[in-house]
Coordinates of C-alpha atoms and ligand atoms in Angstrom, one line a residue:
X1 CA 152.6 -23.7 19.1
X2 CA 152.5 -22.5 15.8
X3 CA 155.5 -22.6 13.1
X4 CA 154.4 -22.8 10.0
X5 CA 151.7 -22.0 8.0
X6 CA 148.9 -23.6 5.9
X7 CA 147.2 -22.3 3.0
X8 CA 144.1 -24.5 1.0
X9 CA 142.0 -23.6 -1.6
X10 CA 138.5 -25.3 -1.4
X11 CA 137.0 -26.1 -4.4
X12 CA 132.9 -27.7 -5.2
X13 CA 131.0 -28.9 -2.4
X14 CA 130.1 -28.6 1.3
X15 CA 132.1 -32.2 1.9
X16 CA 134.6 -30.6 0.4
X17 CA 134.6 -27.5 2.7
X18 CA 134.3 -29.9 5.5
X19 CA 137.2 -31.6 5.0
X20 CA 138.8 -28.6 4.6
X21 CA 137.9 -27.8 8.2
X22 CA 139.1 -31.1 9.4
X23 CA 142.4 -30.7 7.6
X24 CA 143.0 -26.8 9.3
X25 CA 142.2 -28.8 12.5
X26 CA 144.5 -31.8 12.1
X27 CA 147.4 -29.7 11.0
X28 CA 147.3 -27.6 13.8
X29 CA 148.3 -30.2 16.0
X30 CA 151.6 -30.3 13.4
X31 CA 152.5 -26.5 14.4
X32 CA 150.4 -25.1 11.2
X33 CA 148.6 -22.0 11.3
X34 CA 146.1 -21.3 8.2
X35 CA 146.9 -18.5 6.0
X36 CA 145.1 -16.6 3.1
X37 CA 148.6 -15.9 1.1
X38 CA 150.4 -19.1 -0.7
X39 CA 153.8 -17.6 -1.4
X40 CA 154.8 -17.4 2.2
X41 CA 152.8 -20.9 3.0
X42 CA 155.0 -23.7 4.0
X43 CA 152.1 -26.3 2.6
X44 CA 149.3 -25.1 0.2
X45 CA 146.7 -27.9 -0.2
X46 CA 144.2 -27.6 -2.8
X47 CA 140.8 -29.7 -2.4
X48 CA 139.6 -30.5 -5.5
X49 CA 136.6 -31.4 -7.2
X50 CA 135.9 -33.2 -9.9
X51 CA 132.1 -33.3 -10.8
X52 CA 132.5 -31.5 -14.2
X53 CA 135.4 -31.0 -16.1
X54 CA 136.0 -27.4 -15.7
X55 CA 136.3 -27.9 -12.2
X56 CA 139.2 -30.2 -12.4
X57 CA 141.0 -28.4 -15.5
X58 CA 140.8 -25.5 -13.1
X59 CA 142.8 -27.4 -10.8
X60 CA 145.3 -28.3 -13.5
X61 CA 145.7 -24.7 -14.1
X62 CA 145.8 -23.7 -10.4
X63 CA 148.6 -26.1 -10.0
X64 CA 150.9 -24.8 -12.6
X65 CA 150.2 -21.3 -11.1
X66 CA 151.0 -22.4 -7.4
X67 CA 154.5 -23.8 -8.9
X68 CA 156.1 -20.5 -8.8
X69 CA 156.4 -20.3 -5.5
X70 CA 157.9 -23.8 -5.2
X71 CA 161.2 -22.4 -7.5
X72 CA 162.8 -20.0 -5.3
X73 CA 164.9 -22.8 -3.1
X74 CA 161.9 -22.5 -0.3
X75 CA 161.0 -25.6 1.0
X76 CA 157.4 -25.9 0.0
X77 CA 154.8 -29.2 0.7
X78 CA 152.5 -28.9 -2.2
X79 CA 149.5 -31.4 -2.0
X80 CA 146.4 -32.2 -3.6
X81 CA 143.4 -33.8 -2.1
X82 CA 139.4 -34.5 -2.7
X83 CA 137.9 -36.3 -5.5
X84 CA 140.6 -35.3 -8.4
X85 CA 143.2 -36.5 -6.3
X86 CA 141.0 -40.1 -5.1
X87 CA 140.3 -40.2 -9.5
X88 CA 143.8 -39.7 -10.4
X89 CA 145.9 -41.0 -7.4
X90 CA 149.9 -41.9 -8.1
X91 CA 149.7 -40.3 -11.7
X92 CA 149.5 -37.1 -10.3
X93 CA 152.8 -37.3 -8.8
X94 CA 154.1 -39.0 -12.0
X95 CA 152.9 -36.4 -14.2
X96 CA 153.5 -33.4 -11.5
X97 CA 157.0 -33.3 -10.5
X98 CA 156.9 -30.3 -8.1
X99 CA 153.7 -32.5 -5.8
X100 CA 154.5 -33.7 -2.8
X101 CA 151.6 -35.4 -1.7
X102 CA 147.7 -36.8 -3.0
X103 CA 145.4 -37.7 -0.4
X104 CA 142.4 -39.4 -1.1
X105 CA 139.0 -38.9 0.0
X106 CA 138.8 -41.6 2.5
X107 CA 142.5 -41.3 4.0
X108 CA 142.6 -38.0 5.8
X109 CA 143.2 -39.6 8.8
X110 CA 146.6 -40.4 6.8
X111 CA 147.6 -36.7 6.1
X112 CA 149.6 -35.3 9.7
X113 CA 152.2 -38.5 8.6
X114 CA 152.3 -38.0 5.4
X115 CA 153.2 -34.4 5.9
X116 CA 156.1 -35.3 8.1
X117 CA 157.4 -37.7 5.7
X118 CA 156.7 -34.9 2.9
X119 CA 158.8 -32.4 5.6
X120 CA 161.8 -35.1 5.0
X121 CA 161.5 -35.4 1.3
X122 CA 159.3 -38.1 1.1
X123 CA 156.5 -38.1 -1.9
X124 CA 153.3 -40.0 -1.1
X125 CA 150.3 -40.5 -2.5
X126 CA 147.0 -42.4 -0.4
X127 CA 144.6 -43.2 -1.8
X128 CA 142.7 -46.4 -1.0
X129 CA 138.8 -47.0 -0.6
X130 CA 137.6 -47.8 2.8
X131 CA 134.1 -49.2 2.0
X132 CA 133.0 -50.5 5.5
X133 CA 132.3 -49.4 9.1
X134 CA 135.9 -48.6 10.0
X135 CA 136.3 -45.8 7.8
X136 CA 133.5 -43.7 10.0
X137 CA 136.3 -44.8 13.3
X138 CA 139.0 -43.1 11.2
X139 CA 137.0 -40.1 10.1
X140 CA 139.2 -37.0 11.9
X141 CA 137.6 -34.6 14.1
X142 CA 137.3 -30.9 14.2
X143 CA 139.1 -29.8 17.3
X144 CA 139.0 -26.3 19.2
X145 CA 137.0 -24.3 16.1
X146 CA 134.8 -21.9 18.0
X147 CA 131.4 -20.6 15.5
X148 CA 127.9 -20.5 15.8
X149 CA 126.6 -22.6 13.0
X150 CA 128.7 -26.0 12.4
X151 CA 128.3 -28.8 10.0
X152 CA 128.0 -32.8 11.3
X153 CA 128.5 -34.7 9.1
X154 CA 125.7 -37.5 9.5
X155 CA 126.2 -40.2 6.4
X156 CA 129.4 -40.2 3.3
X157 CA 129.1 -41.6 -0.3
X158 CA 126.7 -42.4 -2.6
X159 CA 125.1 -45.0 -3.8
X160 CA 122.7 -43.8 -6.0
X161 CA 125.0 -44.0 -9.3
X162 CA 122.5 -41.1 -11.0
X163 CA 124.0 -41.6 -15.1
X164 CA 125.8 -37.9 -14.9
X165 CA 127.4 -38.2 -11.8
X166 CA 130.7 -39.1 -10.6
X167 CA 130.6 -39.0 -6.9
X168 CA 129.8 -42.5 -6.5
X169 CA 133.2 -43.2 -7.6
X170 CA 135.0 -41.1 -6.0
X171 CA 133.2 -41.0 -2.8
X172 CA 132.6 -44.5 -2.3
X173 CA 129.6 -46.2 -1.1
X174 CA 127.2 -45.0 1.2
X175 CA 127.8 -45.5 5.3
X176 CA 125.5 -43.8 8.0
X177 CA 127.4 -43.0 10.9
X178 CA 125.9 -44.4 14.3
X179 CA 123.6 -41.8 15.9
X180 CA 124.9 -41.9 19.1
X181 CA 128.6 -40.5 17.7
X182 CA 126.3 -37.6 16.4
X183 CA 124.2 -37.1 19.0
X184 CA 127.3 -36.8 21.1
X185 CA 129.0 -34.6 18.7
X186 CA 126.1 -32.4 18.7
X187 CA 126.0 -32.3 22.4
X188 CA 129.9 -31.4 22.6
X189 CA 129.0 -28.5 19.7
X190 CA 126.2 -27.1 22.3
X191 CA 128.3 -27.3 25.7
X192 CA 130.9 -24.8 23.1
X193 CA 128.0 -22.7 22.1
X194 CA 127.7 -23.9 18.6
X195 CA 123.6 -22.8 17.9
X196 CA 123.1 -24.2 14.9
X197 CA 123.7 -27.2 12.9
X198 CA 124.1 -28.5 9.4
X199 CA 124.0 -32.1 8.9
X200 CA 126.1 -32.9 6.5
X201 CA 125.4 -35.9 3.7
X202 CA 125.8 -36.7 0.0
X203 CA 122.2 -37.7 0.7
X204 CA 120.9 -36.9 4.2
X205 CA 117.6 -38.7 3.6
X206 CA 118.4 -42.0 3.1
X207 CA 120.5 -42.1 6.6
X208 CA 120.2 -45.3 8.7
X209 CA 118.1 -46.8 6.1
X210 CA 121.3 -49.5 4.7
X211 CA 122.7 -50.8 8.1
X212 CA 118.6 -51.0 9.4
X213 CA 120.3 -50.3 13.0
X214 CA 119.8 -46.5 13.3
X215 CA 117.0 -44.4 13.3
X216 CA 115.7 -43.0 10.0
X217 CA 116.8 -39.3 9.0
X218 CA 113.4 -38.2 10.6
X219 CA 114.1 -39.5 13.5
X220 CA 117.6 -38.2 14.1
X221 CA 116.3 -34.6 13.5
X222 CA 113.4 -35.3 16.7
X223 CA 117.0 -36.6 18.7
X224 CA 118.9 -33.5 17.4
X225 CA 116.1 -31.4 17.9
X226 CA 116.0 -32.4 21.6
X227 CA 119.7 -31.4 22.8
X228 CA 119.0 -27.9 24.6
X229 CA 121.2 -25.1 23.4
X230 CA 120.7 -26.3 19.5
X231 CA 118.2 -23.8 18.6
X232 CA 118.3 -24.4 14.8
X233 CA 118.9 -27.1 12.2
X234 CA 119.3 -27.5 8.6
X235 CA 120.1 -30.6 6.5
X236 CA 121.8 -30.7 3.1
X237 CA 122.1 -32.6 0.8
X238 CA 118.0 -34.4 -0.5
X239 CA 117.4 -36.8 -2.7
X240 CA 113.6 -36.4 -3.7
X241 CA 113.0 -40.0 -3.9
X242 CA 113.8 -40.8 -0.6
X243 CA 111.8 -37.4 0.6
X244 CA 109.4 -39.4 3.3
X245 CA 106.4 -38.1 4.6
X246 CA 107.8 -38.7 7.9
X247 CA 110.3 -36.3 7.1
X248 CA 107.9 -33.7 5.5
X249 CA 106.3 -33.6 9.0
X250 CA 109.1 -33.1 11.0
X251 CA 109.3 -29.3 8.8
X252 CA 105.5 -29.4 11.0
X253 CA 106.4 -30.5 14.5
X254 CA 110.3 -29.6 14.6
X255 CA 109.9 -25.6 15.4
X256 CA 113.7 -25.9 14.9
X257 CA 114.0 -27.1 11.4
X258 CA 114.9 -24.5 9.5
X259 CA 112.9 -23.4 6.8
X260 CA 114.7 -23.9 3.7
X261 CA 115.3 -27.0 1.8
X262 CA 117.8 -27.9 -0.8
X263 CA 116.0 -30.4 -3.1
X264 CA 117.7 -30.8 -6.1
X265 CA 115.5 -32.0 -9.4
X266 CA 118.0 -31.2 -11.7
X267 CA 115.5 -31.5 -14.4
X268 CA 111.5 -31.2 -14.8
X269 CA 111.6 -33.5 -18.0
X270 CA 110.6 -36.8 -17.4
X271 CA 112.2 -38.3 -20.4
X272 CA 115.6 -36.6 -18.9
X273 CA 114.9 -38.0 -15.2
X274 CA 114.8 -41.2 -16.5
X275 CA 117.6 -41.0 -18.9
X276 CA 119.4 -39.8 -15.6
X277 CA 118.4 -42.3 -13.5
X278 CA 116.9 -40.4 -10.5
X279 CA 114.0 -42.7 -9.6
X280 CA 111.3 -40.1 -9.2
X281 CA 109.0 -38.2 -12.1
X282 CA 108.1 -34.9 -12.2
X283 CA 104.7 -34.9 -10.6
X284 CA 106.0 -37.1 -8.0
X285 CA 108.7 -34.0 -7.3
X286 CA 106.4 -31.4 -7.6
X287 CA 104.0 -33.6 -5.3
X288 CA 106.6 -33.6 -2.5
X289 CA 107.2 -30.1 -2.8
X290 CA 103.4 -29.0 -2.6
X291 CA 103.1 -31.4 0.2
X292 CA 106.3 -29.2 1.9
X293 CA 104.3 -25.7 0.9
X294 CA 101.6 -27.5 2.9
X295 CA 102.8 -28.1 5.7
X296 CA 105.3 -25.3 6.2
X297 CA 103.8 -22.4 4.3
X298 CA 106.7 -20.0 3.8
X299 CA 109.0 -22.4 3.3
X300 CA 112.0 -22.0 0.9
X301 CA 113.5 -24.2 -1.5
X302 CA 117.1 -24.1 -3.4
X303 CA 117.7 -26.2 -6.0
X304 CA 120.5 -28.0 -8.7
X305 CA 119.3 -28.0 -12.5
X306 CA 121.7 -29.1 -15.6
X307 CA 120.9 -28.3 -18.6
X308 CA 122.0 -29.6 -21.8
X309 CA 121.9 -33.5 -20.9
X310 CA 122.3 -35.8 -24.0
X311 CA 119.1 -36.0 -25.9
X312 CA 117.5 -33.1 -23.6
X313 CA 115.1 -31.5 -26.3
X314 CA 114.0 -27.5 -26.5
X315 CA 110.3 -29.1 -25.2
X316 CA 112.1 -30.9 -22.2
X317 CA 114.2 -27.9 -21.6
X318 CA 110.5 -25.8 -21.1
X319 CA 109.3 -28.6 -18.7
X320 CA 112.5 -27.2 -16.7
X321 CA 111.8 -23.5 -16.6
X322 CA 107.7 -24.6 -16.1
X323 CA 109.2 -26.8 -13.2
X324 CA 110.9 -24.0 -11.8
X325 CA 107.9 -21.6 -12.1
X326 CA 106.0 -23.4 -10.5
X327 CA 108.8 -24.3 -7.1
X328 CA 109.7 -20.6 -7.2
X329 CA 113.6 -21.3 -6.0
X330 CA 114.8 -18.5 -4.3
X331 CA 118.4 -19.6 -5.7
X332 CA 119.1 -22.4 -8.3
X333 CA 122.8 -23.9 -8.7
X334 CA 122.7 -24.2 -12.8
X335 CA 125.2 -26.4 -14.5
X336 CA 126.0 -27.1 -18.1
X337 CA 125.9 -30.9 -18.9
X338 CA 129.7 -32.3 -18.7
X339 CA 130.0 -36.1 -19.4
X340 CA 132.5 -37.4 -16.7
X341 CA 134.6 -40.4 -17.7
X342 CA 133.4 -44.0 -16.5
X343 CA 129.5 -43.1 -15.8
X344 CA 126.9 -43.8 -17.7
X345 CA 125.9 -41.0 -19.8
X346 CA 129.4 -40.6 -21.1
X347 CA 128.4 -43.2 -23.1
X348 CA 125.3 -41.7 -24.7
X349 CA 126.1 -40.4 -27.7
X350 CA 123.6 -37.5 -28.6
X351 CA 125.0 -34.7 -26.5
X352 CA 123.8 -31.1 -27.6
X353 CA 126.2 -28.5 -29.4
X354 CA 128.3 -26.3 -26.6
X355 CA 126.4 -23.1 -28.5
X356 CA 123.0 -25.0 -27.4
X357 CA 123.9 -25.6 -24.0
X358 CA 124.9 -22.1 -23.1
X359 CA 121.8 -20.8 -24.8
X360 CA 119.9 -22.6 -22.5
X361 CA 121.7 -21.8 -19.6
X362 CA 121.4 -18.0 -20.0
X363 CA 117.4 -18.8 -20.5
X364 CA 117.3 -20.5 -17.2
X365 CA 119.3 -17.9 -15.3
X366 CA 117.0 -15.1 -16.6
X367 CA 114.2 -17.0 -15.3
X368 CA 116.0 -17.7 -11.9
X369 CA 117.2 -13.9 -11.2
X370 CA 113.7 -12.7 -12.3
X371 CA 111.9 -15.3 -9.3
X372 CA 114.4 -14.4 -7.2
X373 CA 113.9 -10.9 -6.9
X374 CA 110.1 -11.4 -7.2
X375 CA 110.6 -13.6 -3.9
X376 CA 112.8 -11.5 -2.0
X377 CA 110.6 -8.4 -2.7
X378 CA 108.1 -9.9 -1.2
X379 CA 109.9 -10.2 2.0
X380 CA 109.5 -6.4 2.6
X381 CA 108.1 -5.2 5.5
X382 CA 108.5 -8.9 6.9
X383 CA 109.9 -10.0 10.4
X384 CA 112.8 -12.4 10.3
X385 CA 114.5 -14.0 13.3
X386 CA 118.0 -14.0 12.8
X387 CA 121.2 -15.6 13.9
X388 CA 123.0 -13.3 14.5
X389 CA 126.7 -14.5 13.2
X390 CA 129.3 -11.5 12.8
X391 CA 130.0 -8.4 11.8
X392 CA 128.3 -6.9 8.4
X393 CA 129.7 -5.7 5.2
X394 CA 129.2 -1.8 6.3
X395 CA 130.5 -0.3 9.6
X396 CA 128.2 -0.5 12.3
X397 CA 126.7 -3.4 10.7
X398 CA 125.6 -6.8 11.7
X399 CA 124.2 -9.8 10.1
X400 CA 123.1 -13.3 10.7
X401 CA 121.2 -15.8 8.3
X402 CA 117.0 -15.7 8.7
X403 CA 114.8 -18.9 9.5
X404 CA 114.8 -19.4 5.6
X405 CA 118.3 -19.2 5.2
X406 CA 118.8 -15.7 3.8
X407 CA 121.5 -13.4 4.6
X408 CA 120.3 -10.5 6.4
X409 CA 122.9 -7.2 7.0
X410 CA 121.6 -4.6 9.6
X411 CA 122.7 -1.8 12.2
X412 CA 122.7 -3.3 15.6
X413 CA 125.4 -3.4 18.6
X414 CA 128.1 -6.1 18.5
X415 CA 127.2 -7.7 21.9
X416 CA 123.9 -9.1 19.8
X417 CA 126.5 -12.0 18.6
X418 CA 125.5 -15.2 18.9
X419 CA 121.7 -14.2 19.8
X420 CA 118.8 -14.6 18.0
X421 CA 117.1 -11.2 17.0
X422 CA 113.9 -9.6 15.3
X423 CA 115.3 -8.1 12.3
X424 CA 112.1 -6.1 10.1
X425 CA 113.4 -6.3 6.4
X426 CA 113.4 -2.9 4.6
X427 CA 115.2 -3.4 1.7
X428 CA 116.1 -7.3 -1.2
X429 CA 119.2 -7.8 -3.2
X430 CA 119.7 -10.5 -5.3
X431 CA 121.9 -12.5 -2.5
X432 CA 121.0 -10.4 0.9
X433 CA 118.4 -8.8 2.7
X434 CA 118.9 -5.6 4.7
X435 CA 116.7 -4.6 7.8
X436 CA 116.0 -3.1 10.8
X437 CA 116.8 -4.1 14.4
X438 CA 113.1 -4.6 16.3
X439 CA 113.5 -3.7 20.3
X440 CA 111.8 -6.2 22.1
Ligands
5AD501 N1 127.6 -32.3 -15.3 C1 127.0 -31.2 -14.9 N2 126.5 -31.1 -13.6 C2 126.7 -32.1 -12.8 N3 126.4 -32.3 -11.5 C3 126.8 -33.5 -11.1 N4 127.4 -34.1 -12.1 C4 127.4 -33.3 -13.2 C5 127.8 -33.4 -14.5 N5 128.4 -34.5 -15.0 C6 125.7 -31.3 -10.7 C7 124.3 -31.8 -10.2 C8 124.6 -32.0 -8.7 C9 125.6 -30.9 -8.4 C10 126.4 -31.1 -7.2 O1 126.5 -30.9 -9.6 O2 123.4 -30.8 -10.4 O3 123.4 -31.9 -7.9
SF4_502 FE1 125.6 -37.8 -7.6 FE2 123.1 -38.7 -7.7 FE3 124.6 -39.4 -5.6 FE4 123.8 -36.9 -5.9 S1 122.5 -38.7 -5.6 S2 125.9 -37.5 -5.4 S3 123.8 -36.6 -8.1 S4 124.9 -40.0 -7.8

């Protein structure tokens, strides 16, 4: 029974968006129902990120906004959770009187009692590590969400410690959960109808490879691959260093891979890789992906560049745009360097001038729109299969995502839900792809 309502705002990544959906899953068992409109929520939860600093200022901001609807006399929870709250902990509550509660990023399983101590006043804030096995035993799951396409979540934290990057700390170390809870889970997904999944990792490749009692990545996508009523499967997120051959091959002999692969070099300078600590070199990247080209020719990558790391020079910068010339993304995430307090290259001193940095962004976005449409152009007059996943933008309109991850909008019947379908594309935009329904 439903009473009261819910009302998040998800900010940065797909753990993030995750937890999200474990947190509208747990709460429902309290009697809350989500909603899309915070003045007439009884808890708005935002989960945060903290990977640059915009992000979290933007929570600061969105905070002081949310306030408002804390000062007519209603009787609000406010809370904060992800990796600003697991950064900042207690002094949130000292320095934000109107918060209720801060949850960390390995307590969720702590949230439905805190938020009936928050219901009778109470102000908590949870945030301890759990850096061994029992934290994957507390890990909350989704309950009663019905969708085509779900996320499992296969492995948490980091341990990789890249110089930029504060996920390590705020994530924790990295833990593999045991394949046979996934496999199960997966299983349990297909018996609901679920037809595609996502496994879910701050880096998927190097599951099972710590504990040395699981199966490697590869392998878990042959187990996943063999539970009947999973037709598709798609990983995020890579490392490239631990990018196997064994895993290369399974985008050969897994029909059910999807292609498209997020692979993230985030720069194509080799002076920069080093400086940022990602244990591979630019040939060695661009190796791996020819060797994916190879054996999956119409593969599709997606990538993360930043630009603007300390010391990054205008030639290093061009040894970014060449590397991306040469991958042809269809999509890139760009970021502008932002040192994050307590790693590494917050301590190098030679970071660029903010004018510099944006420069360079707008250089690497022209490049990225221009391959982007030069990529989706070509998919003209191409045949796509495509899950088909809801209702389109336009009336009479469905869509679905392609093989290669693309969006695809297109006139077809409702009852094709759930199906997968030959869709002829007629027409690219920058994000979507619109076709035709092919009668078998
Ligand atoms: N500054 C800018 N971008 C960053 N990222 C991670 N840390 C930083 C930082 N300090 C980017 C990386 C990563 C993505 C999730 O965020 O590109 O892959
Ligand atoms: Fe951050 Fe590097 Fe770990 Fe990715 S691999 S989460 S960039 S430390």
């Amino acid at each position: 029974m439903f009473d009261k309502l819910l009302y998040i705002e998800t900010f940065g990544c797909q753990m993030n968006v995750n937890d999200s959906e474990r947190i509208v899953s747990m709460l429902s068992e309290l009697g809350y129902a989500p909603t899309n409109e915070p003045s007439c929520a009884d808890m708005i939860l935002l989960n945060t990120c903290s990977v640059r600093g915009g992000a979290e200022e933007k929570v600061y901001r969105r905070l002081a906004n949310l306030r408002i609807y804390k000062r007519d006399g209603k009787k609000q929870i406010i809370a904060v959770g992800g990796c600003v709250a697991q950064q900042e902990g207690e002094e949130l509550l000292c320095k934000l009187p109107y918060l209720d509660l801060v949850i960390g990023t390995h307590n969720l399983h702590l949230l439905p009692g805190m938020v009936k101590s928050a219901e009778n006043g109470e102000r908590r804030s949870e945030t301890t590590f759990i850096d061994n096995e029992q934290r994957l035993d507390l890990f909350p799951t989704i309950k009663g969400e019905s969708r085509l396409s779900r996320f499992v979540t296969v492995m948490q934290g980091c341990d990789n410690f890249c110089s930029y990057c504060i996920v390590p700390y705020v994530r924790g170390r990295e833990i593999s959960r045991r394949s046979s809870d996934i496999l199960a889970e997966v299983r349990t997904l297909a018996d609901e109808g679920v037809r595609e999944v996502i496994l879910l990792g701050q880096n998927v490749n190097s599951y099972g490879l710590k504990s040395g009692k699981e199966p490697n990545f590869a392998e878990l996508i042959h187990k996943v691959s063999e539970i009947s009523g999973i037709d598709r499967i798609r990983f995020t997120t890579s490392h490239p260093k631990d990018m196997s051959d064994e895993l290369i091959e399974c985008f050969a002999n897994v029909p059910k891979l999807s292609g498209q692969i997020h692979l993230p070099a985030q720069s194509g300078s080799d002076a920069v890789l080093k400086l940022m600590g990602r244990g591979y070199t630019r040939s060695s990247y661009l190796e791996r992906v020819a060797r994916l080209k190879a054996v999956r020719p119409h593969i599709v990558f997606t990538g993360d560049i930043i630009v603007g790391f300390p010391g990054e020079t205008d030639a290093d910068f061009l040894q970014t745009l060449s590397l991306m010339e040469s991958v042809r993304y269809i999509d890139i995430f760009s970021f502008v360097y932002s040192p994050r307090p307590g790693t590494k290259a917050a301590e190098f001193t030679d970071e660029l001038r903010r004018e510099e940095k944006m420069s360079r962004l707008g250089r690497l976005m022209e490049l990225q729109r221009l391959i982007t449409k030069e990529i989706s152009k070509n998919y003209i007059g191409h045949t796509m299969s495509v899950l088909v996943e809801g209702v389109g933008k336009l009336p009479g309109q469905i869509s679905g995502k392609a093989d290669n991850g693309r969006i695809v909008n297109f006139t077809g019947d409702v009852s094709n839900i759930g199906r997968f379908v030959d869709v002829r594309i007629t027409k690219a935009y920058p994000n979507s792809l619109l076709g035709e329904l092919k009668l078998s």
